[in-house]
One Martini backbone bead per residue (centre of mass of N, CA, C, O) as a GRO file, in nm:
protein
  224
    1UNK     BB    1   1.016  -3.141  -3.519
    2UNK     BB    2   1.361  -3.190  -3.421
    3UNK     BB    3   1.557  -3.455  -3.458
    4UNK     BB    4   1.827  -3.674  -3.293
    5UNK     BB    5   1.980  -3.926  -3.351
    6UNK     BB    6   2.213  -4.152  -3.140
    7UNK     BB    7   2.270  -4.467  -3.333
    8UNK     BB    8   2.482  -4.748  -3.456
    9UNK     BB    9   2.246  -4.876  -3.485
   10UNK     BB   10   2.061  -4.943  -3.786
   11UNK     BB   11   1.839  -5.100  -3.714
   12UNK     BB   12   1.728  -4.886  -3.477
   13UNK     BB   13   1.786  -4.622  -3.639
   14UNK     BB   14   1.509  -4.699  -3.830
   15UNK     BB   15   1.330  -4.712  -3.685
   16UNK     BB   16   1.303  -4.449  -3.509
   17UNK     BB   17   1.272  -4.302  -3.750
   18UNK     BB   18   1.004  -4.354  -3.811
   19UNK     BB   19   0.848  -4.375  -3.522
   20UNK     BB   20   0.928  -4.012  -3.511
   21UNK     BB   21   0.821  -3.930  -3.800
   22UNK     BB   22   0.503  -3.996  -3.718
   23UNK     BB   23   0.550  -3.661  -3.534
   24UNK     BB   24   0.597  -3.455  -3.759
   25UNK     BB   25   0.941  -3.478  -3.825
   26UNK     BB   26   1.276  -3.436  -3.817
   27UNK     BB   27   1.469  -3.662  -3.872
   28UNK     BB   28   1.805  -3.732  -3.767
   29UNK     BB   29   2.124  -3.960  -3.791
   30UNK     BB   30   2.405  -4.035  -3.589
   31UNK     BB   31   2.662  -4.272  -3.488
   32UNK     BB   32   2.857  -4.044  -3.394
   33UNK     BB   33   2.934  -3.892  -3.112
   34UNK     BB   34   3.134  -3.682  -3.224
   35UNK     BB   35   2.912  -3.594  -3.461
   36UNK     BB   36   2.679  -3.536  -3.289
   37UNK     BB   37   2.807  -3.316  -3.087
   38UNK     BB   38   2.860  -3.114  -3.332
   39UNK     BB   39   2.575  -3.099  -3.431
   40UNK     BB   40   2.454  -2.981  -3.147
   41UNK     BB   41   2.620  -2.709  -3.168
   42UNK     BB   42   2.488  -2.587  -3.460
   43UNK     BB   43   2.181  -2.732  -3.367
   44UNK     BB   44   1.835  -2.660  -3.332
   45UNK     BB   45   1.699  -2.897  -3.119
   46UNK     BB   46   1.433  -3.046  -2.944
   47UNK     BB   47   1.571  -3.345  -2.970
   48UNK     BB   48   1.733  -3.642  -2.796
   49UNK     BB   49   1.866  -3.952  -2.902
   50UNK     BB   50   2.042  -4.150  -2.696
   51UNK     BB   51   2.302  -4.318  -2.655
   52UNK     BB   52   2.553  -4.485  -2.474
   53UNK     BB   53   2.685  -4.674  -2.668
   54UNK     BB   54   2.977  -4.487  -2.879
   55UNK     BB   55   3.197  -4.372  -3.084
   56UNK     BB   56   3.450  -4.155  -2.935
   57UNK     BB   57   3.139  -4.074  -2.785
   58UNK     BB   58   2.960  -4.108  -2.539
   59UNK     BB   59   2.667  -4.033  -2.366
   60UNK     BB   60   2.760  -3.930  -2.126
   61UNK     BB   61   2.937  -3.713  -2.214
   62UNK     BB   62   2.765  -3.588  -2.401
   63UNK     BB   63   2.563  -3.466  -2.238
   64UNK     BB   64   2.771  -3.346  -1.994
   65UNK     BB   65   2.921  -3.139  -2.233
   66UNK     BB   66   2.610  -2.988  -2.313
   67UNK     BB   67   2.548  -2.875  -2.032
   68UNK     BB   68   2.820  -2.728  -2.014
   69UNK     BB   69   2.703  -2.515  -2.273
   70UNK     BB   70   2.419  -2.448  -2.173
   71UNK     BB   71   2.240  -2.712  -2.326
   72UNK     BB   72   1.872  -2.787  -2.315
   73UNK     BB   73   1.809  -3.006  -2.455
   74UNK     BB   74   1.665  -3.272  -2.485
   75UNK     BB   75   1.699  -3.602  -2.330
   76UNK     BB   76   1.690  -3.913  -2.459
   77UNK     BB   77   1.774  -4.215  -2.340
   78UNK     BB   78   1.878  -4.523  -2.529
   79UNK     BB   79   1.914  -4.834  -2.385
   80UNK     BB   80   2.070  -5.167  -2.294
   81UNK     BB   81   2.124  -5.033  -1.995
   82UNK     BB   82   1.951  -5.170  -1.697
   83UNK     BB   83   2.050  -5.070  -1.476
   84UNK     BB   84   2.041  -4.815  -1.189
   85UNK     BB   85   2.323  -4.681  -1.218
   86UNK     BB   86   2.285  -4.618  -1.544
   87UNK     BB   87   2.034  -4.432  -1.479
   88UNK     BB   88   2.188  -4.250  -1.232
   89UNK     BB   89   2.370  -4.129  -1.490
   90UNK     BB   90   2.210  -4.050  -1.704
   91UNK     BB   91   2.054  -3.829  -1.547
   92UNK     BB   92   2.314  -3.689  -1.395
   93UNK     BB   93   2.422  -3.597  -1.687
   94UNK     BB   94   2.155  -3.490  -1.862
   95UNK     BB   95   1.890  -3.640  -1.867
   96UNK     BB   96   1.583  -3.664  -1.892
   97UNK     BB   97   1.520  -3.952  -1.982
   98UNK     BB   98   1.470  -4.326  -1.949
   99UNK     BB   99   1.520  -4.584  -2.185
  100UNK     BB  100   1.465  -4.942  -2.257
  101UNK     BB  101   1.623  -5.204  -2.437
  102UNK     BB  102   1.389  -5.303  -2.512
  103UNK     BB  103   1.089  -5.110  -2.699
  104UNK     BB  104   0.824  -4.941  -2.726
  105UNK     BB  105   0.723  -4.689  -2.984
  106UNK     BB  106   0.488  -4.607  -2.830
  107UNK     BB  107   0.649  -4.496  -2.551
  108UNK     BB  108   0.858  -4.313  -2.714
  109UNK     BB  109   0.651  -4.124  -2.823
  110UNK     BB  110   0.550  -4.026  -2.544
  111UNK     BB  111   0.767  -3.958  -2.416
  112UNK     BB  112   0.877  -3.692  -2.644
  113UNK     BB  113   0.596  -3.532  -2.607
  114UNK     BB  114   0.683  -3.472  -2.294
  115UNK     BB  115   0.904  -3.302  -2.356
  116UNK     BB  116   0.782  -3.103  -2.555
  117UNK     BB  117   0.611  -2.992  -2.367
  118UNK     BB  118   0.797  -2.921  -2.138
  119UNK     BB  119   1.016  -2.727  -2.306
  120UNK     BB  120   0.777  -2.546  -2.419
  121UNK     BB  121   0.705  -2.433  -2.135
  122UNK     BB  122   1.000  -2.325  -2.038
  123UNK     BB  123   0.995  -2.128  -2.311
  124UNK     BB  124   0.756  -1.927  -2.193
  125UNK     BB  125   0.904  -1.672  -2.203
  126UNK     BB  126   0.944  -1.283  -2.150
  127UNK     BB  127   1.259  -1.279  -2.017
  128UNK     BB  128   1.590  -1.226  -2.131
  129UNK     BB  129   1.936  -1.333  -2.006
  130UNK     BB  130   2.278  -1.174  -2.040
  131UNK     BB  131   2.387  -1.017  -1.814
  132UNK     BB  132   2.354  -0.712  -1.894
  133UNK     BB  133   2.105  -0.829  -2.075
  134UNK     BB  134   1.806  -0.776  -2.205
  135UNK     BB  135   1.515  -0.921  -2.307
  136UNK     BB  136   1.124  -0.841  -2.377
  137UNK     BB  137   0.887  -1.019  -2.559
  138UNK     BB  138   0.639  -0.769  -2.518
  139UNK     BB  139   0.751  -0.531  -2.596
  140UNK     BB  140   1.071  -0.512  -2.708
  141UNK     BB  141   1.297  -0.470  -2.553
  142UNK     BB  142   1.656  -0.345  -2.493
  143UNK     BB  143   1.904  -0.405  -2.236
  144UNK     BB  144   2.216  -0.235  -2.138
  145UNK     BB  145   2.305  -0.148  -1.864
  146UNK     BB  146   2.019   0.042  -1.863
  147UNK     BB  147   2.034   0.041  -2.143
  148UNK     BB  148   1.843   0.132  -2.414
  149UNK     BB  149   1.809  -0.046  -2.751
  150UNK     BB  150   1.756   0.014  -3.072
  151UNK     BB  151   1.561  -0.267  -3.264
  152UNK     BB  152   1.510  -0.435  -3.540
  153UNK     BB  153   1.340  -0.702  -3.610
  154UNK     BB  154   1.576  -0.884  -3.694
  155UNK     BB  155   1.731  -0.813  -3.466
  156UNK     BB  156   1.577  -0.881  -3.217
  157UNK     BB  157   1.541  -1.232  -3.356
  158UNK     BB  158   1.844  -1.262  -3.332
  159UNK     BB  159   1.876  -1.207  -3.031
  160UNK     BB  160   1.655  -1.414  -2.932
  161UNK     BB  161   1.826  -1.672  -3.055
  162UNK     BB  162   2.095  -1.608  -2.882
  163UNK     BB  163   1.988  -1.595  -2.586
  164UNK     BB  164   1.830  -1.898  -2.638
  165UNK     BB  165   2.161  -1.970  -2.709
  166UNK     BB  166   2.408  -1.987  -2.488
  167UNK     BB  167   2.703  -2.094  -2.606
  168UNK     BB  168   2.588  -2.145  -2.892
  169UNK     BB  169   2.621  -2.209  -3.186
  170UNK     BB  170   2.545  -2.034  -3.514
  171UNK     BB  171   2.439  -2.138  -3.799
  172UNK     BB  172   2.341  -1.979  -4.082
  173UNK     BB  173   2.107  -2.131  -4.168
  174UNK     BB  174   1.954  -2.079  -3.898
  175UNK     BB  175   1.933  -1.788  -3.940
  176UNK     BB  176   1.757  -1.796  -4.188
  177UNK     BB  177   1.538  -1.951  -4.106
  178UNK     BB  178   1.457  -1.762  -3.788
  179UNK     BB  179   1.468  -1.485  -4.009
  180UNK     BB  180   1.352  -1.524  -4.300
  181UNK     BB  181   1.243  -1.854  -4.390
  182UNK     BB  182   1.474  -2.009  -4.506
  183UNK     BB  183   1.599  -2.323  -4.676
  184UNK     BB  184   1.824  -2.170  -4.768
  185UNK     BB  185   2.076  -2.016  -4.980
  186UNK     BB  186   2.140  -1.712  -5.145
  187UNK     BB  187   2.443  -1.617  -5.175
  188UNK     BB  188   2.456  -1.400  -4.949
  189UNK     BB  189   2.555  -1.118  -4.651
  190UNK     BB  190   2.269  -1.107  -4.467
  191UNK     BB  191   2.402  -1.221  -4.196
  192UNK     BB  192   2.646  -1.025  -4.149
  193UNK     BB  193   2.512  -0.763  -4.167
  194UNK     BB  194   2.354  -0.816  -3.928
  195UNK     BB  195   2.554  -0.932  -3.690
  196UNK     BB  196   2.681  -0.610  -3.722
  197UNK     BB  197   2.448  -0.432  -3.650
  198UNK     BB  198   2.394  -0.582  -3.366
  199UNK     BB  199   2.701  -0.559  -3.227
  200UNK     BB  200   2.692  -0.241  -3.240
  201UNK     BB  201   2.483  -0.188  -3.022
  202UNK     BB  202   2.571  -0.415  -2.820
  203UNK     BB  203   2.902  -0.268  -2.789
  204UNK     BB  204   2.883   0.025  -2.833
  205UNK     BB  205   3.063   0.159  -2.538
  206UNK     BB  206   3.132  -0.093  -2.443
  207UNK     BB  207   3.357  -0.333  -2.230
  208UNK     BB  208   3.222  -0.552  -2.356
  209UNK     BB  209   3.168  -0.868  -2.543
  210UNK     BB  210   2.901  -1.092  -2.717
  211UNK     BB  211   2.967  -1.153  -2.999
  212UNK     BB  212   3.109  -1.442  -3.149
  213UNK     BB  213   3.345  -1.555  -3.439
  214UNK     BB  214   3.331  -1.843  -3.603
  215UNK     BB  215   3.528  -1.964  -3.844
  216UNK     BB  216   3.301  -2.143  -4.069
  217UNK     BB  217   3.012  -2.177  -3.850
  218UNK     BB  218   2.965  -1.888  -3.678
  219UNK     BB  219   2.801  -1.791  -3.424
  220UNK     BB  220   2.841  -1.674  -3.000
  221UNK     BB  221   2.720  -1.615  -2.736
  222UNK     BB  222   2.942  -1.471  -2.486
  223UNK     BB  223   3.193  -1.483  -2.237
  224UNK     BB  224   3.483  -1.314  -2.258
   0.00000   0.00000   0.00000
């Protein structure tokens, strides 16, 4: 498990990241909601734990924000606002669970364990579409616009990656991890050169492009 937690309160924010750490998981901590929602399109998160009163951008915008970028990442909120308006504003705006503060630790915990269970069951799927692109992880298949694409086992994992999130910045140390499994940057230029490989067979011939670089930041597929 990947955690963000989202939360100004150090106190609380130091309690959280212990008692889901205890869920063997790396939880990061990020107190300021405008570097929280920066930090959550360029990394891949299984969830967030969100306050909703936060500097610069609150946790309603943060949500409602990351949903319109069809960022599906579980989003529980944990707040102080307690009120039935506020619990209906935070789920409509992008929410998956709400917990009020106080709260028991087991609760929290129990709450994540079933987000993640909820999102794992949701990501079983076996075909992939992003626009006239197809990508089936059964057979190995990847067609666009009725055209069957031969690609190699990287590019393969790279795009279904990258279909798997789609208008979200994909950071390269992502790529490094979920393609080659390193943990580290090696300082060459391996990830360039597949993103290049990817993109010429998805795109050569064709009328639009799909793969489109952040400069700084990473890649993102997205509609032109």
């Amino acid at each position: 498990m990947r955690c963000l937690v989202v939360e100004d309160d150090n106190e609380i924010a130091t309690i959280v990241k212990q008692g889901l750490g205890e869920l063997e998981g790396d939880v990061e901590v990020e107190s300021n909601g405008r570097r929280a929602y920066e930090r959550a399109l360029t990394n891949n998160y299984d969830i967030i734990v969100l306050d909703l009163m936060l500097p610069e951008m609150d946790g309603y915008t943060f949500a409602k924000s990351l949903r319109e970028k069809e960022i599906n990442t579980p989003i529980l909120i944990l707040s102080a606002l307690r009120e039935l308006d506020d619990r209906l504003k935070g789920l409509s705006m992008g929410g998956d669970d709400y917990l009020t503060k106080p709260f028991a630790m087991a609760e929290l915990q129990i709450r994540v364990k079933n987000l993640l269970k909820r999102a794992q069951k949701a990501s079983e799927v076996t075909q992939l579409t992003f626009q006239d692109l197809k990508l089936n992880r059964l057979n190995r298949d990847v067609v666009r616009a009725g055209r069957k694409l031969d690609l190699q086992e990287r590019e393969f994992v790279l795009l279904d990656l990258f279909m798997s999130n789609p208008n979200k910045i994909i950071g390269k140390q992502t790529i490094l991890k979920e393609v080659w499994n390193y943990d580290f940057d090696p300082q060459t230029n391996v990830v360039d050169v597949l993103v290049c490989r990817l993109r010429n067979k998805l795109e050569k011939d064709f009328p639009t492009r799909l793969i489109y670089t952040v400069r700084g930041v990473g890649y993102v597929l997205k509609s032109s």
